[in-house]
Amino acid sequence: AAGVIQSPRHLIKEKRETATLKCYPIPRHDTVYWYQQGPGQDPQFLISFYEKMQSDKGSIPDRFSAQQFSDYHSELNMSSLELGDSALYFCASSLGESQYFGPGTRLTVL
Amino acid sequence: GQQVMQIPQYQHVQEGEDFTTYCNSSTTLSNIQWYKQRPGGHPVFLIQLVKSGEVKKQKRLTFQFGEAKKNSSLHITATQTTDVGTYFCADSNFGNEKLTFGTGTRLTIIP
């Protein structure tokens, strides 16, 4: 069965650079979520989209933005990167109760 | 804001022993979901509990939802090495919405 695809899987950036993370949800799933997981922490909700419209927003810095495109893939754009942005970024998609998580993008900011 | 705590934070058990993690919320939970995250992996959905007092079983795993819908537990009978990972409870905010994860319990198995 198709799963959530995320790219890239690993990303290394310098401080103040920008990064773009991509997510391809499971076909026909109508909701996409982005989560940030720091080392040894639980995933923290950033933002979600339902049918390509932003549906909810969590503790997402103003430096971050996201959108969902007509083909349902989503991108998380991160600017002016800080050391504290180093984390695992998960995308998840859903068509109801449960959320299906992608393998994540590990972002390292040097 | 809502806080979802889990205890213990870490649990080391001998293979074959039982394991339980407890999830407690500062507010009434709408639904509770449980996820497992293997080391280096991503959260994987295990189950959702909706009703007060609900109990569900999946082979060696037993999930309970408290009567007041403010707590939940996951019990694993006769642990195996494949059970290694971090178990998270999560409030799904009435379903199909953002997850508020608990702090997680990291289970390690001593062979």
XYZ file of C-alpha atoms in Angstrom:
221
model
C 0.000 0.000 0.000
C 1.142 3.534 -0.743
C 2.565 5.459 2.170
C 3.321 9.091 2.865
C 6.448 10.209 1.050
C 8.727 12.916 2.345
C 11.744 14.470 0.729
C 14.499 14.988 1.344
C 15.107 12.457 4.107
C 18.098 14.375 5.415
C 18.984 18.028 5.065
C 21.922 20.012 6.370
C 21.760 23.779 6.323
C 23.694 26.689 7.742
C 22.194 29.285 10.058
C 20.116 31.916 8.292
C 19.628 29.719 5.223
C 16.266 28.537 3.912
C 14.907 25.018 3.578
C 11.949 23.468 1.778
C 10.514 20.148 2.898
C 8.120 18.240 0.689
C 5.327 15.837 1.524
C 3.278 13.591 -0.732
C 0.246 12.273 1.147
C -1.441 8.941 0.625
C -3.725 9.206 -2.442
C -7.277 10.318 -1.617
C -6.351 11.470 1.880
C -7.917 14.884 2.376
C -5.903 16.231 5.308
C -2.180 16.840 5.699
C -0.413 17.654 8.958
C 3.108 18.818 9.748
C 4.804 17.996 13.047
C 8.203 18.864 14.501
C 9.963 16.410 16.816
C 13.039 17.497 18.727
C 15.491 14.934 20.138
C 13.821 12.891 22.851
C 10.626 14.940 22.531
C 7.109 14.186 21.434
C 5.933 15.460 18.039
C 4.581 18.999 18.138
C 1.875 20.072 15.724
C 2.823 22.863 13.328
C 0.108 23.269 10.725
C -2.541 21.350 8.795
C -4.423 21.522 5.529
C -7.825 20.166 4.606
C -8.583 19.970 0.920
C -5.729 22.376 0.166
C -6.922 25.025 2.628
C -5.119 25.719 5.886
C -7.270 24.180 8.587
C -5.316 24.669 11.803
C -2.132 26.225 13.056
C -0.017 25.301 16.032
C 3.249 26.598 17.415
C 4.708 27.400 14.042
C 7.251 30.247 13.923
C 6.530 33.183 11.623
C 9.696 32.190 9.736
C 7.917 29.034 8.615
C 5.169 28.827 6.035
C 3.416 25.975 4.333
C 1.002 25.309 1.558
C -0.779 22.477 -0.154
C -0.859 22.363 -3.921
C -3.480 21.271 -6.430
C -1.960 17.773 -6.614
C -2.302 17.585 -2.795
C 1.395 17.551 -2.078
C 2.491 19.968 0.617
C 5.631 21.980 1.240
C 6.982 23.423 4.457
C 9.188 26.438 3.860
C 11.575 27.488 6.563
C 13.589 30.705 6.386
C 16.279 32.320 8.537
C 17.077 28.926 9.999
C 18.235 28.783 13.590
C 20.163 26.112 15.450
C 17.006 25.290 17.386
C 15.214 24.331 14.186
C 17.265 21.144 14.051
C 14.697 18.386 14.417
C 12.752 15.668 12.684
C 9.893 17.020 10.615
C 7.036 14.639 9.990
C 4.229 14.959 7.548
C 1.105 12.908 8.166
C -2.015 12.402 6.104
C -5.477 11.317 7.108
C -8.879 10.424 5.744
C -10.556 10.034 9.101
C -9.517 8.870 12.525
C -5.920 7.791 12.250
C -2.964 9.691 10.879
C -0.366 8.038 8.694
C 3.080 9.459 9.202
C 5.813 9.738 6.633
C 9.398 8.687 7.379
C 10.320 12.269 8.253
C 12.962 14.746 7.174
C 15.877 15.147 9.540
C 16.990 18.770 9.417
C 20.339 19.723 10.861
C 21.200 23.397 11.151
C 24.885 24.150 11.625
C -3.105 24.803 27.575
C -3.714 21.106 27.518
C -0.995 18.893 28.925
C -0.818 15.174 28.319
C 1.661 13.417 30.559
C 2.818 9.850 30.414
C 4.507 7.755 33.042
C 6.971 6.295 33.253
C 9.266 8.219 30.939
C 11.488 5.148 30.519
C 10.895 1.470 31.213
C 13.414 -1.331 30.974
C 11.970 -4.830 31.233
C 13.214 -8.349 30.822
C 11.845 -10.087 27.770
C 8.679 -11.875 28.769
C 7.739 -9.414 31.499
C 4.679 -7.199 31.286
C 4.742 -3.465 30.591
C 2.274 -0.676 31.261
C 2.312 2.996 30.323
C -0.139 5.496 31.739
C -1.434 8.615 30.033
C -2.976 11.480 32.027
C -4.505 14.672 30.723
C -5.134 17.957 32.494
C -8.398 18.264 30.566
C -11.065 15.855 29.366
C -9.907 13.963 26.315
C -12.125 13.798 23.247
C -10.683 10.617 21.799
C -7.393 8.995 22.697
C -5.121 7.473 20.129
C -1.997 5.407 20.727
C 1.064 5.432 18.496
C 4.295 3.455 18.515
C 7.555 4.915 17.293
C 10.473 2.566 16.786
C 13.972 3.987 17.286
C 14.793 6.064 14.204
C 11.293 5.573 12.854
C 8.028 7.424 12.580
C 4.878 7.210 14.711
C 2.610 4.347 13.692
C -1.067 4.336 14.632
C -2.075 1.521 16.973
C -5.638 2.229 18.079
C -8.275 4.829 18.926
C -10.494 4.810 22.015
C -13.637 6.904 22.033
C -15.994 5.822 24.805
C -15.629 6.320 28.507
C -14.364 3.107 30.122
C -13.614 1.510 26.756
C -11.229 -1.454 26.639
C -9.738 -2.784 23.431
C -7.298 -5.605 22.816
C -4.825 -6.277 20.045
C -3.116 -9.607 20.653
C -0.793 -8.923 23.625
C -1.758 -5.236 23.845
C -4.645 -4.007 25.997
C -5.811 -0.403 25.816
C -8.096 1.270 28.345
C -9.845 4.622 28.436
C -10.703 6.013 31.853
C -14.260 6.533 33.018
C -13.734 10.282 33.261
C -11.927 10.336 29.890
C -8.908 12.010 31.459
C -6.593 9.038 31.436
C -5.697 5.978 29.435
C -3.337 3.045 29.661
C -1.555 0.594 27.414
C -0.571 -2.795 28.800
C 1.658 -5.246 26.970
C 1.678 -8.841 28.170
C 4.840 -10.939 27.859
C 6.980 -8.378 26.063
C 9.046 -9.343 23.049
C 12.068 -7.641 21.490
C 9.816 -6.367 18.712
C 7.957 -4.237 21.286
C 10.941 -1.906 21.650
C 10.100 1.712 20.953
C 8.407 4.791 22.339
C 4.693 4.616 22.970
C 2.749 7.846 22.694
C -0.818 8.552 23.599
C -2.393 11.446 21.720
C -5.564 13.470 21.998
C -7.121 13.708 18.587
C -9.363 16.658 19.408
C -12.602 14.996 18.289
C -11.030 13.195 15.395
C -9.493 14.212 12.089
C -7.716 17.068 13.768
C -4.275 17.852 15.083
C -2.797 15.441 17.575
C -1.631 16.576 20.977
C 0.898 13.947 21.935
C 1.722 12.749 25.385
C 5.289 12.866 26.601
C 5.844 9.232 25.616
C 7.204 6.152 27.352
C 10.364 4.635 25.958
C 10.417 0.847 26.315
C 13.617 -1.126 26.111
C 13.760 -4.903 26.366
C 16.552 -6.830 28.050
C 16.904 -10.148 26.192
